[in-house]
């Protein structure tokens, strides 16, 4: 919390007493702040080039919510201060680089997420910034949350976001730095709830966050838009399961003919270099059904020389079975697109890291559902 004499009046009688000054200069470009190895993270690669768009979105979110929370006050958004009688809410790294250099260094370096933020007060003005514009956005929502009684709506909650309008809103909190422990954080609940709760993995929201490509799409049936294809269906008690369904079975991953058939569609190796993606999540189909044919139950040698069989270690065996296929898939991808991140979801049989050697370019994503 700010000291009593450091508190900043933002509105009085429903009239804005501050202006929002947003940095859209080259100072907010990611390459100014993030150096290797952090600069090689997927979250940086996916958002490089979107800095100004995301910074602008953060400014207009602050404007929208300040108007809402004060009952209608109009807060101008400008690129440089215009009114000497109003306090300034400075957004972005450019305004902070000389005054709060240590904060920016802490936010850009080391372990943890790249979208941390700092909020500082100086000479009656507020500074909200991150080394990444996503961090600035996180700072904006935290600033709003900690200076009002707002509770953000969850998904499509019919009661909506709740708060008490304050036409005399005063900033009483504004001296903090926060850096998230997790690099990627995703929730399911609607964009208007996800942004305020600092999610950075948001599908279909180019104004904030980034997207992972893929999902539950191990089998080519997903991309061929049919459940009628029966090639390489899993065999149970010697009989192919029919029809294939994403909630019923995985494919016969050990069949040597399956990769050529599957890779023409997923990951479409001939086109992958031109799709604009740096990664793809080949998540296990949304089921626990596995093939019991002779190839898919043959012993698998572990990294320490043991032989895995499904009757002795069912979970471990099919985890190794799945990652054996993923290794083969990744080997082919690397021939076409060196450095590509072949990903999967740490889910079902892929939940435990397998007792076999896994390619360094394979990254499992941890998924927790609430």
PDB file of N, CA and C in Angstrom, residues 179-228:
ATOM      1  N   UNK A 179       6.625 -11.476 -10.259  1.00  0.00           N
ATOM      2  CA  UNK A 179       7.060 -12.286 -11.391  1.00  0.00           C
ATOM      3  C   UNK A 179       6.508 -13.685 -11.207  1.00  0.00           C
ATOM      4  N   UNK A 180       5.698 -14.180 -12.157  1.00  0.00           N
ATOM      5  CA  UNK A 180       5.079 -15.500 -11.979  1.00  0.00           C
ATOM      6  C   UNK A 180       6.106 -16.618 -12.018  1.00  0.00           C
ATOM      7  N   UNK A 181       5.836 -17.668 -11.258  1.00  0.00           N
ATOM      8  CA  UNK A 181       6.735 -18.823 -11.235  1.00  0.00           C
ATOM      9  C   UNK A 181       6.599 -19.653 -12.513  1.00  0.00           C
ATOM     10  N   UNK A 182       5.386 -19.716 -13.058  1.00  0.00           N
ATOM     11  CA  UNK A 182       5.130 -20.547 -14.238  1.00  0.00           C
ATOM     12  C   UNK A 182       5.241 -19.713 -15.507  1.00  0.00           C
ATOM     13  N   UNK A 183       5.889 -20.271 -16.519  1.00  0.00           N
ATOM     14  CA  UNK A 183       6.076 -19.574 -17.789  1.00  0.00           C
ATOM     15  C   UNK A 183       4.766 -19.502 -18.561  1.00  0.00           C
ATOM     16  N   UNK A 184       4.018 -20.597 -18.582  1.00  0.00           N
ATOM     17  CA  UNK A 184       2.754 -20.671 -19.313  1.00  0.00           C
ATOM     18  C   UNK A 184       1.634 -20.947 -18.319  1.00  0.00           C
ATOM     19  N   UNK A 185       0.594 -20.135 -18.387  1.00  0.00           N
ATOM     20  CA  UNK A 185      -0.553 -20.313 -17.480  1.00  0.00           C
ATOM     21  C   UNK A 185      -1.840 -20.154 -18.282  1.00  0.00           C
ATOM     22  N   UNK A 186      -2.647 -21.188 -18.284  1.00  0.00           N
ATOM     23  CA  UNK A 186      -3.871 -21.134 -19.059  1.00  0.00           C
ATOM     24  C   UNK A 186      -5.074 -21.581 -18.259  1.00  0.00           C
ATOM     25  N   UNK A 187      -6.173 -20.901 -18.445  1.00  0.00           N
ATOM     26  CA  UNK A 187      -7.438 -21.262 -17.822  1.00  0.00           C
ATOM     27  C   UNK A 187      -8.501 -21.330 -18.911  1.00  0.00           C
ATOM     28  N   UNK A 188      -9.550 -22.032 -18.633  1.00  0.00           N
ATOM     29  CA  UNK A 188     -10.705 -22.030 -19.526  1.00  0.00           C
ATOM     30  C   UNK A 188     -11.827 -21.290 -18.821  1.00  0.00           C
ATOM     31  N   UNK A 189     -12.325 -20.216 -19.458  1.00  0.00           N
ATOM     32  CA  UNK A 189     -13.367 -19.482 -18.766  1.00  0.00           C
ATOM     33  C   UNK A 189     -13.801 -18.219 -19.469  1.00  0.00           C
ATOM     34  N   UNK A 190     -13.409 -18.003 -20.707  1.00  0.00           N
ATOM     35  CA  UNK A 190     -13.817 -16.806 -21.410  1.00  0.00           C
ATOM     36  C   UNK A 190     -12.763 -15.720 -21.304  1.00  0.00           C
ATOM     37  N   UNK A 191     -12.521 -15.012 -22.405  1.00  0.00           N
ATOM     38  CA  UNK A 191     -11.447 -14.017 -22.457  1.00  0.00           C
ATOM     39  C   UNK A 191     -11.623 -12.930 -21.415  1.00  0.00           C
ATOM     40  N   UNK A 192     -12.853 -12.468 -21.188  1.00  0.00           N
ATOM     41  CA  UNK A 192     -13.070 -11.375 -20.250  1.00  0.00           C
ATOM     42  C   UNK A 192     -12.755 -11.768 -18.814  1.00  0.00           C
ATOM     43  N   UNK A 193     -12.652 -13.050 -18.549  1.00  0.00           N
ATOM     44  CA  UNK A 193     -12.227 -13.525 -17.231  1.00  0.00           C
ATOM     45  C   UNK A 193     -10.759 -13.925 -17.250  1.00  0.00           C
ATOM     46  N   UNK A 194     -10.309 -14.449 -18.371  1.00  0.00           N
ATOM     47  CA  UNK A 194      -8.934 -14.940 -18.457  1.00  0.00           C
ATOM     48  C   UNK A 194      -7.919 -13.811 -18.375  1.00  0.00           C
ATOM     49  N   UNK A 195      -8.169 -12.715 -19.076  1.00  0.00           N
ATOM     50  CA  UNK A 195      -7.218 -11.600 -19.035  1.00  0.00           C
ATOM     51  C   UNK A 195      -7.007 -11.062 -17.617  1.00  0.00           C
ATOM     52  N   UNK A 196      -8.069 -10.690 -16.886  1.00  0.00           N
ATOM     53  CA  UNK A 196      -7.846 -10.149 -15.543  1.00  0.00           C
ATOM     54  C   UNK A 196      -7.175 -11.122 -14.593  1.00  0.00           C
ATOM     55  N   UNK A 197      -7.323 -12.419 -14.840  1.00  0.00           N
ATOM     56  CA  UNK A 197      -6.714 -13.407 -13.956  1.00  0.00           C
ATOM     57  C   UNK A 197      -5.352 -13.880 -14.455  1.00  0.00           C
ATOM     58  N   UNK A 198      -4.752 -13.094 -15.352  1.00  0.00           N
ATOM     59  CA  UNK A 198      -3.338 -13.225 -15.722  1.00  0.00           C
ATOM     60  C   UNK A 198      -3.013 -14.508 -16.471  1.00  0.00           C
ATOM     61  N   UNK A 199      -3.985 -15.047 -17.166  1.00  0.00           N
ATOM     62  CA  UNK A 199      -3.692 -16.122 -18.095  1.00  0.00           C
ATOM     63  C   UNK A 199      -2.872 -15.558 -19.248  1.00  0.00           C
ATOM     64  N   UNK A 200      -1.854 -16.286 -19.714  1.00  0.00           N
ATOM     65  CA  UNK A 200      -1.140 -15.821 -20.905  1.00  0.00           C
ATOM     66  C   UNK A 200      -1.305 -16.774 -22.086  1.00  0.00           C
ATOM     67  N   UNK A 201      -1.823 -17.959 -21.840  1.00  0.00           N
ATOM     68  CA  UNK A 201      -2.128 -18.891 -22.928  1.00  0.00           C
ATOM     69  C   UNK A 201      -3.605 -18.746 -23.226  1.00  0.00           C
ATOM     70  N   UNK A 202      -3.917 -17.919 -24.232  1.00  0.00           N
ATOM     71  CA  UNK A 202      -5.306 -17.622 -24.578  1.00  0.00           C
ATOM     72  C   UNK A 202      -5.493 -17.838 -26.073  1.00  0.00           C
ATOM     73  N   UNK A 203      -6.330 -18.758 -26.431  1.00  0.00           N
ATOM     74  CA  UNK A 203      -6.617 -18.988 -27.836  1.00  0.00           C
ATOM     75  C   UNK A 203      -7.459 -17.856 -28.410  1.00  0.00           C
ATOM     76  N   UNK A 204      -7.174 -17.513 -29.634  1.00  0.00           N
ATOM     77  CA  UNK A 204      -7.985 -16.548 -30.391  1.00  0.00           C
ATOM     78  C   UNK A 204      -8.046 -15.178 -29.715  1.00  0.00           C
ATOM     79  N   UNK A 205      -6.936 -14.725 -29.138  1.00  0.00           N
ATOM     80  CA  UNK A 205      -6.902 -13.398 -28.532  1.00  0.00           C
ATOM     81  C   UNK A 205      -5.568 -12.734 -28.869  1.00  0.00           C
ATOM     82  N   UNK A 206      -5.408 -12.213 -30.090  1.00  0.00           N
ATOM     83  CA  UNK A 206      -4.119 -11.633 -30.486  1.00  0.00           C
ATOM     84  C   UNK A 206      -3.746 -10.377 -29.725  1.00  0.00           C
ATOM     85  N   UNK A 207      -4.712  -9.749 -29.016  1.00  0.00           N
ATOM     86  CA  UNK A 207      -4.401  -8.554 -28.245  1.00  0.00           C
ATOM     87  C   UNK A 207      -3.680  -8.872 -26.940  1.00  0.00           C
ATOM     88  N   UNK A 208      -3.659 -10.124 -26.571  1.00  0.00           N
ATOM     89  CA  UNK A 208      -3.024 -10.492 -25.312  1.00  0.00           C
ATOM     90  C   UNK A 208      -2.654 -11.967 -25.346  1.00  0.00           C
ATOM     91  N   UNK A 209      -1.492 -12.299 -24.823  1.00  0.00           N
ATOM     92  CA  UNK A 209      -1.112 -13.689 -24.677  1.00  0.00           C
ATOM     93  C   UNK A 209      -0.644 -14.326 -25.975  1.00  0.00           C
ATOM     94  N   UNK A 210      -0.621 -15.642 -25.980  1.00  0.00           N
ATOM     95  CA  UNK A 210      -0.167 -16.383 -27.140  1.00  0.00           C
ATOM     96  C   UNK A 210      -0.938 -17.694 -27.202  1.00  0.00           C
ATOM     97  N   UNK A 211      -0.800 -18.392 -28.311  1.00  0.00           N
ATOM     98  CA  UNK A 211      -1.520 -19.643 -28.504  1.00  0.00           C
ATOM     99  C   UNK A 211      -0.550 -20.772 -28.788  1.00  0.00           C
ATOM    100  N   UNK A 212      -0.877 -21.937 -28.286  1.00  0.00           N
ATOM    101  CA  UNK A 212      -0.195 -23.147 -28.707  1.00  0.00           C
ATOM    102  C   UNK A 212      -1.012 -23.762 -29.831  1.00  0.00           C
ATOM    103  N   UNK A 213      -0.322 -24.272 -30.831  1.00  0.00           N
ATOM    104  CA  UNK A 213      -1.021 -24.919 -31.935  1.00  0.00           C
ATOM    105  C   UNK A 213      -1.207 -26.400 -31.623  1.00  0.00           C
ATOM    106  N   UNK A 214      -2.316 -26.939 -32.059  1.00  0.00           N
ATOM    107  CA  UNK A 214      -2.555 -28.357 -31.865  1.00  0.00           C
ATOM    108  C   UNK A 214      -3.542 -28.628 -30.747  1.00  0.00           C
ATOM    109  N   UNK A 215      -3.377 -29.763 -30.100  1.00  0.00           N
ATOM    110  CA  UNK A 215      -4.293 -30.177 -29.042  1.00  0.00           C
ATOM    111  C   UNK A 215      -4.420 -31.690 -29.054  1.00  0.00           C
ATOM    112  N   UNK A 216      -5.635 -32.185 -28.881  1.00  0.00           N
ATOM    113  CA  UNK A 216      -5.887 -33.623 -28.976  1.00  0.00           C
ATOM    114  C   UNK A 216      -5.967 -33.989 -30.455  1.00  0.00           C
ATOM    115  N   UNK A 217      -4.827 -34.148 -31.076  1.00  0.00           N
ATOM    116  CA  UNK A 217      -4.846 -34.358 -32.535  1.00  0.00           C
ATOM    117  C   UNK A 217      -3.738 -35.314 -32.951  1.00  0.00           C
ATOM    118  N   UNK A 218      -3.597 -36.388 -32.240  1.00  0.00           N
ATOM    119  CA  UNK A 218      -2.580 -37.361 -32.601  1.00  0.00           C
ATOM    120  C   UNK A 218      -2.973 -38.133 -33.854  1.00  0.00           C
ATOM    121  N   UNK A 219      -4.245 -38.401 -34.009  1.00  0.00           N
ATOM    122  CA  UNK A 219      -4.719 -39.239 -35.105  1.00  0.00           C
ATOM    123  C   UNK A 219      -5.121 -38.397 -36.311  1.00  0.00           C
ATOM    124  N   UNK A 220      -4.834 -38.875 -37.527  1.00  0.00           N
ATOM    125  CA  UNK A 220      -5.182 -38.105 -38.729  1.00  0.00           C
ATOM    126  C   UNK A 220      -6.678 -37.942 -38.922  1.00  0.00           C
ATOM    127  N   UNK A 221      -7.476 -38.760 -38.249  1.00  0.00           N
ATOM    128  CA  UNK A 221      -8.924 -38.633 -38.398  1.00  0.00           C
ATOM    129  C   UNK A 221      -9.415 -37.230 -38.033  1.00  0.00           C
ATOM    130  N   UNK A 222      -8.708 -36.578 -37.098  1.00  0.00           N
ATOM    131  CA  UNK A 222      -9.117 -35.229 -36.707  1.00  0.00           C
ATOM    132  C   UNK A 222      -9.105 -34.281 -37.899  1.00  0.00           C
ATOM    133  N   UNK A 223      -8.039 -34.366 -38.700  1.00  0.00           N
ATOM    134  CA  UNK A 223      -7.889 -33.435 -39.809  1.00  0.00           C
ATOM    135  C   UNK A 223      -8.642 -33.872 -41.049  1.00  0.00           C
ATOM    136  N   UNK A 224      -9.020 -35.128 -41.112  1.00  0.00           N
ATOM    137  CA  UNK A 224      -9.788 -35.599 -42.260  1.00  0.00           C
ATOM    138  C   UNK A 224     -11.287 -35.480 -42.013  1.00  0.00           C
ATOM    139  N   UNK A 225     -11.629 -34.923 -40.853  1.00  0.00           N
ATOM    140  CA  UNK A 225     -13.008 -34.584 -40.539  1.00  0.00           C
ATOM    141  C   UNK A 225     -13.976 -35.757 -40.732  1.00  0.00           C
ATOM    142  N   UNK A 226     -13.564 -36.905 -40.255  1.00  0.00           N
ATOM    143  CA  UNK A 226     -14.447 -38.060 -40.334  1.00  0.00           C
ATOM    144  C   UNK A 226     -14.073 -39.061 -39.266  1.00  0.00           C
ATOM    145  N   UNK A 227     -15.043 -39.806 -38.799  1.00  0.00           N
ATOM    146  CA  UNK A 227     -14.802 -40.918 -37.893  1.00  0.00           C
ATOM    147  C   UNK A 227     -14.961 -42.243 -38.632  1.00  0.00           C
ATOM    148  N   UNK A 228     -15.148 -42.168 -39.938  1.00  0.00           N
ATOM    149  CA  UNK A 228     -15.404 -43.382 -40.703  1.00  0.00           C
ATOM    150  C   UNK A 228     -14.156 -44.103 -41.159  1.00  0.00           C
TER     151      UNK A 228
END
